[in-house]
Amino acid sequence: MKADSASVDKGPSAGRPRDRRIDAAILRATTDLLVEIGYSNLTMAAVAERAGTTKTALYRRWSSKAELVHEAAFPAAPTAIETPPGDFRGDVRAMIAAARDVFTSPVVRAALPGLIADMTADAELNARVMRRFADVFSAVRSRLDEAMRRGAVHPDIDPQRLIEVIGGATMLRLLLWPDKELDDEWVDQTTAIVAHGVIA
């Protein structure tokens, strides 16, 4: 899947433009601190100090720690499936491999437990963060629709359920066996299991 650089926070619509160098310094400080001290110990004050800026500058850009961490951990939301149309098994494998690559990064591993807890507790935060992934849902739906027209997949497959199965399988694997590598064999076996259920 290729990526889009859209962020959760677009900044103010009027006034002086945001300094992208400060944005980059804040995001870099956040990723470094996540790996060093973890999500629960991360504070906006610590990020500001590491980035050489102020908490005010952070809150002008991100309304909460969770939103800042989400953009730092997921700097680019997946937007499109790069495999050529016509091979839905290839699409499924590409999605599983992309999920594997995202969730196994040190920053995401450090951020995910606390981020999930905060998003579960705050419906508005959850909605704002999930809007960053609207394009990936659209891409999966488009590929499913195209495969359905060819008769390659069952007509009742919901793209949201497919995304949940892929993401859920990846996260549970990391939770149960965090020290075991998610290699290409794991991707291939998971693809076979998922594809067997969706390909007609």
mmCIF file of C-alpha atoms in Angstrom:
data_model
loop_
_atom_site.group_PDB
_atom_site.id
_atom_site.type_symbol
_atom_site.label_atom_id
_atom_site.label_comp_id
_atom_site.label_asym_id
_atom_site.label_seq_id
_atom_site.Cartn_x
_atom_site.Cartn_y
_atom_site.Cartn_z
ATOM 1 C CA MET A 1 0.000 0.000 0.000
ATOM 2 C CA LYS A 2 1.304 3.467 -0.696
ATOM 3 C CA ALA A 3 0.979 6.317 1.708
ATOM 4 C CA ASP A 4 -0.585 9.718 2.007
ATOM 5 C CA SER A 5 0.982 12.429 4.123
ATOM 6 C CA ALA A 6 -2.339 13.741 5.435
ATOM 7 C CA SER A 7 -2.260 14.487 9.161
ATOM 8 C CA VAL A 8 -4.894 14.531 11.876
ATOM 9 C CA ASP A 9 -4.423 18.215 12.557
ATOM 10 C CA LYS A 10 -4.472 20.644 9.666
ATOM 11 C CA GLY A 11 -3.643 23.665 11.799
ATOM 12 C CA PRO A 12 -5.461 26.981 11.863
ATOM 13 C CA SER A 13 -7.146 28.098 8.676
ATOM 14 C CA ALA A 14 -5.929 31.678 9.011
ATOM 15 C CA GLY A 15 -2.896 33.470 10.387
ATOM 16 C CA ARG A 16 0.779 32.640 10.150
ATOM 17 C CA PRO A 17 1.536 29.297 8.457
ATOM 18 C CA ARG A 18 2.850 26.500 10.651
ATOM 19 C CA ASP A 19 6.599 26.028 10.685
ATOM 20 C CA ARG A 20 7.106 22.529 9.286
ATOM 21 C CA ARG A 21 10.552 22.350 10.877
ATOM 22 C CA ILE A 22 8.905 22.576 14.299
ATOM 23 C CA ASP A 23 6.358 19.942 13.251
ATOM 24 C CA ALA A 24 9.171 17.607 12.221
ATOM 25 C CA ALA A 25 11.129 18.216 15.422
ATOM 26 C CA ILE A 26 8.049 17.479 17.544
ATOM 27 C CA LEU A 27 7.225 14.266 15.674
ATOM 28 C CA ARG A 28 10.841 13.105 15.828
ATOM 29 C CA ALA A 29 10.983 13.827 19.568
ATOM 30 C CA THR A 30 7.739 11.917 20.068
ATOM 31 C CA THR A 31 8.953 8.809 18.243
ATOM 32 C CA ASP A 32 12.280 8.853 20.097
ATOM 33 C CA LEU A 33 10.622 9.196 23.500
ATOM 34 C CA LEU A 34 8.032 6.522 22.748
ATOM 35 C CA VAL A 35 10.763 3.972 22.150
ATOM 36 C CA GLU A 36 12.820 5.210 25.112
ATOM 37 C CA ILE A 37 10.174 5.587 27.844
ATOM 38 C CA GLY A 38 6.886 4.238 26.462
ATOM 39 C CA TYR A 39 3.432 5.728 25.968
ATOM 40 C CA SER A 40 2.375 5.910 29.613
ATOM 41 C CA ASN A 41 5.462 7.917 30.613
ATOM 42 C CA LEU A 42 5.322 10.235 27.620
ATOM 43 C CA THR A 43 4.155 13.784 28.369
ATOM 44 C CA MET A 44 3.617 16.813 26.199
ATOM 45 C CA ALA A 45 6.141 18.669 28.383
ATOM 46 C CA ALA A 46 8.789 16.014 27.737
ATOM 47 C CA VAL A 47 8.146 16.159 23.988
ATOM 48 C CA ALA A 48 8.355 19.961 23.980
ATOM 49 C CA GLU A 49 11.641 19.893 25.868
ATOM 50 C CA ARG A 50 13.148 17.262 23.577
ATOM 51 C CA ALA A 51 11.954 19.143 20.469
ATOM 52 C CA GLY A 52 13.244 22.490 21.748
ATOM 53 C CA THR A 53 9.837 24.149 21.703
ATOM 54 C CA THR A 54 6.903 24.817 24.041
ATOM 55 C CA LYS A 55 3.795 22.931 25.138
ATOM 56 C CA THR A 56 1.780 25.794 23.610
ATOM 57 C CA ALA A 57 3.334 25.021 20.220
ATOM 58 C CA LEU A 58 2.360 21.362 20.618
ATOM 59 C CA TYR A 59 -1.229 22.096 21.560
ATOM 60 C CA ARG A 60 -1.603 24.497 18.628
ATOM 61 C CA ARG A 61 -0.885 21.526 16.375
ATOM 62 C CA TRP A 62 -2.339 18.530 18.237
ATOM 63 C CA SER A 63 -5.181 18.707 20.735
ATOM 64 C CA SER A 64 -4.015 15.741 22.814
ATOM 65 C CA LYS A 65 -1.139 13.377 23.458
ATOM 66 C CA ALA A 66 -3.044 10.589 21.734
ATOM 67 C CA GLU A 67 -3.429 12.563 18.492
ATOM 68 C CA LEU A 68 0.233 13.560 18.550
ATOM 69 C CA VAL A 69 1.332 9.971 19.167
ATOM 70 C CA HIS A 70 -0.964 8.666 16.443
ATOM 71 C CA GLU A 71 0.568 10.947 13.846
ATOM 72 C CA ALA A 72 4.078 10.143 15.070
ATOM 73 C CA ALA A 73 3.478 6.392 15.015
ATOM 74 C CA PHE A 74 1.464 6.429 11.770
ATOM 75 C CA PRO A 75 2.974 9.363 9.850
ATOM 76 C CA ALA A 76 1.344 8.256 6.617
ATOM 77 C CA ALA A 77 -2.041 6.587 6.332
ATOM 78 C CA PRO A 78 -2.323 3.826 3.690
ATOM 79 C CA THR A 79 -4.381 5.082 0.769
ATOM 80 C CA ALA A 80 -4.156 2.671 -2.151
ATOM 81 C CA ILE A 81 -3.326 -0.924 -3.022
ATOM 82 C CA GLU A 82 -0.302 -1.024 -5.280
ATOM 83 C CA THR A 83 -0.791 -4.530 -6.654
ATOM 84 C CA PRO A 84 -2.254 -4.630 -10.192
ATOM 85 C CA PRO A 85 -6.048 -5.065 -10.322
ATOM 86 C CA GLY A 86 -7.308 -8.505 -11.189
ATOM 87 C CA ASP A 87 -5.629 -10.619 -8.508
ATOM 88 C CA PHE A 88 -7.531 -10.318 -5.248
ATOM 89 C CA ARG A 89 -5.312 -12.882 -3.532
ATOM 90 C CA GLY A 90 -2.417 -10.552 -4.334
ATOM 91 C CA ASP A 91 -4.398 -7.660 -2.863
ATOM 92 C CA VAL A 92 -4.988 -9.608 0.352
ATOM 93 C CA ARG A 93 -1.313 -10.519 0.641
ATOM 94 C CA ALA A 94 -0.299 -6.895 0.066
ATOM 95 C CA MET A 95 -2.653 -5.742 2.838
ATOM 96 C CA ILE A 96 -1.368 -8.364 5.276
ATOM 97 C CA ALA A 97 2.261 -7.524 4.501
ATOM 98 C CA ALA A 98 1.530 -3.802 4.952
ATOM 99 C CA ALA A 99 -0.160 -4.431 8.313
ATOM 100 C CA ARG A 100 2.808 -6.566 9.386
ATOM 101 C CA ASP A 101 5.281 -3.847 8.426
ATOM 102 C CA VAL A 102 3.339 -1.124 10.261
ATOM 103 C CA PHE A 103 2.628 -2.987 13.479
ATOM 104 C CA THR A 104 6.125 -4.422 13.908
ATOM 105 C CA SER A 105 7.883 -1.050 13.898
ATOM 106 C CA PRO A 106 9.385 -0.194 17.325
ATOM 107 C CA VAL A 107 7.433 3.077 17.529
ATOM 108 C CA VAL A 108 4.046 1.438 16.849
ATOM 109 C CA ARG A 109 4.798 -1.373 19.291
ATOM 110 C CA ALA A 110 5.520 1.227 21.983
ATOM 111 C CA ALA A 111 2.514 3.402 21.160
ATOM 112 C CA LEU A 112 -0.268 0.959 20.408
ATOM 113 C CA PRO A 113 -1.383 -0.308 23.852
ATOM 114 C CA GLY A 114 -1.802 3.159 25.351
ATOM 115 C CA LEU A 115 -3.195 4.610 22.152
ATOM 116 C CA ILE A 116 -5.872 1.923 21.949
ATOM 117 C CA ALA A 117 -6.838 2.573 25.577
ATOM 118 C CA ASP A 118 -7.197 6.320 24.998
ATOM 119 C CA MET A 119 -9.151 5.879 21.769
ATOM 120 C CA THR A 120 -11.477 3.373 23.420
ATOM 121 C CA ALA A 121 -12.221 5.820 26.221
ATOM 122 C CA ASP A 122 -12.847 8.830 23.955
ATOM 123 C CA ALA A 123 -15.304 8.394 21.073
ATOM 124 C CA GLU A 124 -14.556 11.818 19.565
ATOM 125 C CA LEU A 125 -10.818 11.147 19.608
ATOM 126 C CA ASN A 126 -11.442 7.751 18.041
ATOM 127 C CA ALA A 127 -13.469 9.331 15.232
ATOM 128 C CA ARG A 128 -10.843 12.018 14.530
ATOM 129 C CA VAL A 129 -8.013 9.521 14.422
ATOM 130 C CA MET A 130 -9.896 6.983 12.303
ATOM 131 C CA ARG A 131 -10.687 9.654 9.702
ATOM 132 C CA ARG A 132 -7.016 9.446 8.720
ATOM 133 C CA PHE A 133 -7.712 5.941 7.423
ATOM 134 C CA ALA A 134 -10.744 6.796 5.296
ATOM 135 C CA ASP A 135 -8.749 6.342 2.091
ATOM 136 C CA VAL A 136 -7.644 2.809 2.940
ATOM 137 C CA PHE A 137 -11.260 1.785 3.558
ATOM 138 C CA SER A 138 -12.173 3.296 0.193
ATOM 139 C CA ALA A 139 -9.319 1.481 -1.556
ATOM 140 C CA VAL A 140 -10.294 -1.887 -0.089
ATOM 141 C CA ARG A 141 -13.964 -1.326 -0.959
ATOM 142 C CA SER A 142 -13.014 -0.410 -4.531
ATOM 143 C CA ARG A 143 -10.919 -3.571 -4.980
ATOM 144 C CA LEU A 144 -13.654 -5.717 -3.418
ATOM 145 C CA ASP A 145 -16.289 -4.206 -5.708
ATOM 146 C CA GLU A 146 -14.086 -4.860 -8.735
ATOM 147 C CA ALA A 147 -13.434 -8.465 -7.630
ATOM 148 C CA MET A 148 -17.155 -9.023 -7.002
ATOM 149 C CA ARG A 149 -17.967 -7.862 -10.543
ATOM 150 C CA ARG A 150 -15.534 -10.497 -11.833
ATOM 151 C CA GLY A 151 -17.097 -13.136 -9.587
ATOM 152 C CA ALA A 152 -13.749 -13.621 -7.832
ATOM 153 C CA VAL A 153 -15.015 -13.097 -4.280
ATOM 154 C CA HIS A 154 -18.204 -13.823 -2.404
ATOM 155 C CA PRO A 155 -20.748 -11.004 -2.860
ATOM 156 C CA ASP A 156 -21.429 -10.577 0.858
ATOM 157 C CA ILE A 157 -17.880 -9.750 2.013
ATOM 158 C CA ASP A 158 -17.763 -6.456 3.948
ATOM 159 C CA PRO A 159 -14.503 -4.528 3.372
ATOM 160 C CA GLN A 160 -14.531 -3.305 6.965
ATOM 161 C CA ARG A 161 -14.626 -6.913 8.219
ATOM 162 C CA LEU A 162 -11.720 -7.802 5.935
ATOM 163 C CA ILE A 163 -9.668 -4.941 7.361
ATOM 164 C CA GLU A 164 -10.558 -6.028 10.897
ATOM 165 C CA VAL A 165 -9.527 -9.620 10.214
ATOM 166 C CA ILE A 166 -6.160 -8.572 8.785
ATOM 167 C CA GLY A 167 -5.390 -5.989 11.471
ATOM 168 C CA GLY A 168 -6.714 -8.188 14.255
ATOM 169 C CA ALA A 169 -4.678 -11.203 13.181
ATOM 170 C CA THR A 170 -1.530 -9.111 13.072
ATOM 171 C CA MET A 171 -2.034 -7.487 16.478
ATOM 172 C CA LEU A 172 -3.002 -10.746 18.205
ATOM 173 C CA ARG A 173 0.077 -12.472 16.788
ATOM 174 C CA LEU A 174 2.270 -9.723 18.245
ATOM 175 C CA LEU A 175 0.468 -9.927 21.574
ATOM 176 C CA LEU A 176 0.768 -13.713 21.922
ATOM 177 C CA TRP A 177 4.331 -14.116 20.634
ATOM 178 C CA PRO A 178 6.027 -10.694 20.750
ATOM 179 C CA ASP A 179 9.525 -12.146 20.311
ATOM 180 C CA LYS A 180 8.760 -14.179 17.199
ATOM 181 C CA GLU A 181 9.346 -12.621 13.798
ATOM 182 C CA LEU A 182 6.424 -12.047 11.447
ATOM 183 C CA ASP A 183 8.258 -13.288 8.385
ATOM 184 C CA ASP A 184 7.105 -13.883 4.821
ATOM 185 C CA GLU A 185 6.010 -17.407 5.711
ATOM 186 C CA TRP A 186 3.603 -15.930 8.273
ATOM 187 C CA VAL A 187 2.315 -13.501 5.629
ATOM 188 C CA ASP A 188 1.830 -16.336 3.118
ATOM 189 C CA GLN A 189 0.034 -18.610 5.586
ATOM 190 C CA THR A 190 -2.221 -15.802 6.806
ATOM 191 C CA THR A 191 -2.981 -14.871 3.196
ATOM 192 C CA ALA A 192 -3.976 -18.464 2.450
ATOM 193 C CA ILE A 193 -6.319 -18.538 5.438
ATOM 194 C CA VAL A 194 -7.968 -15.205 4.617
ATOM 195 C CA ALA A 195 -8.161 -15.841 0.869
ATOM 196 C CA HIS A 196 -9.731 -19.244 1.355
ATOM 197 C CA GLY A 197 -12.621 -17.502 3.050
ATOM 198 C CA VAL A 198 -13.146 -14.739 0.492
ATOM 199 C CA ILE A 199 -12.185 -16.090 -2.912
ATOM 200 C CA ALA A 200 -15.011 -17.914 -4.710
#
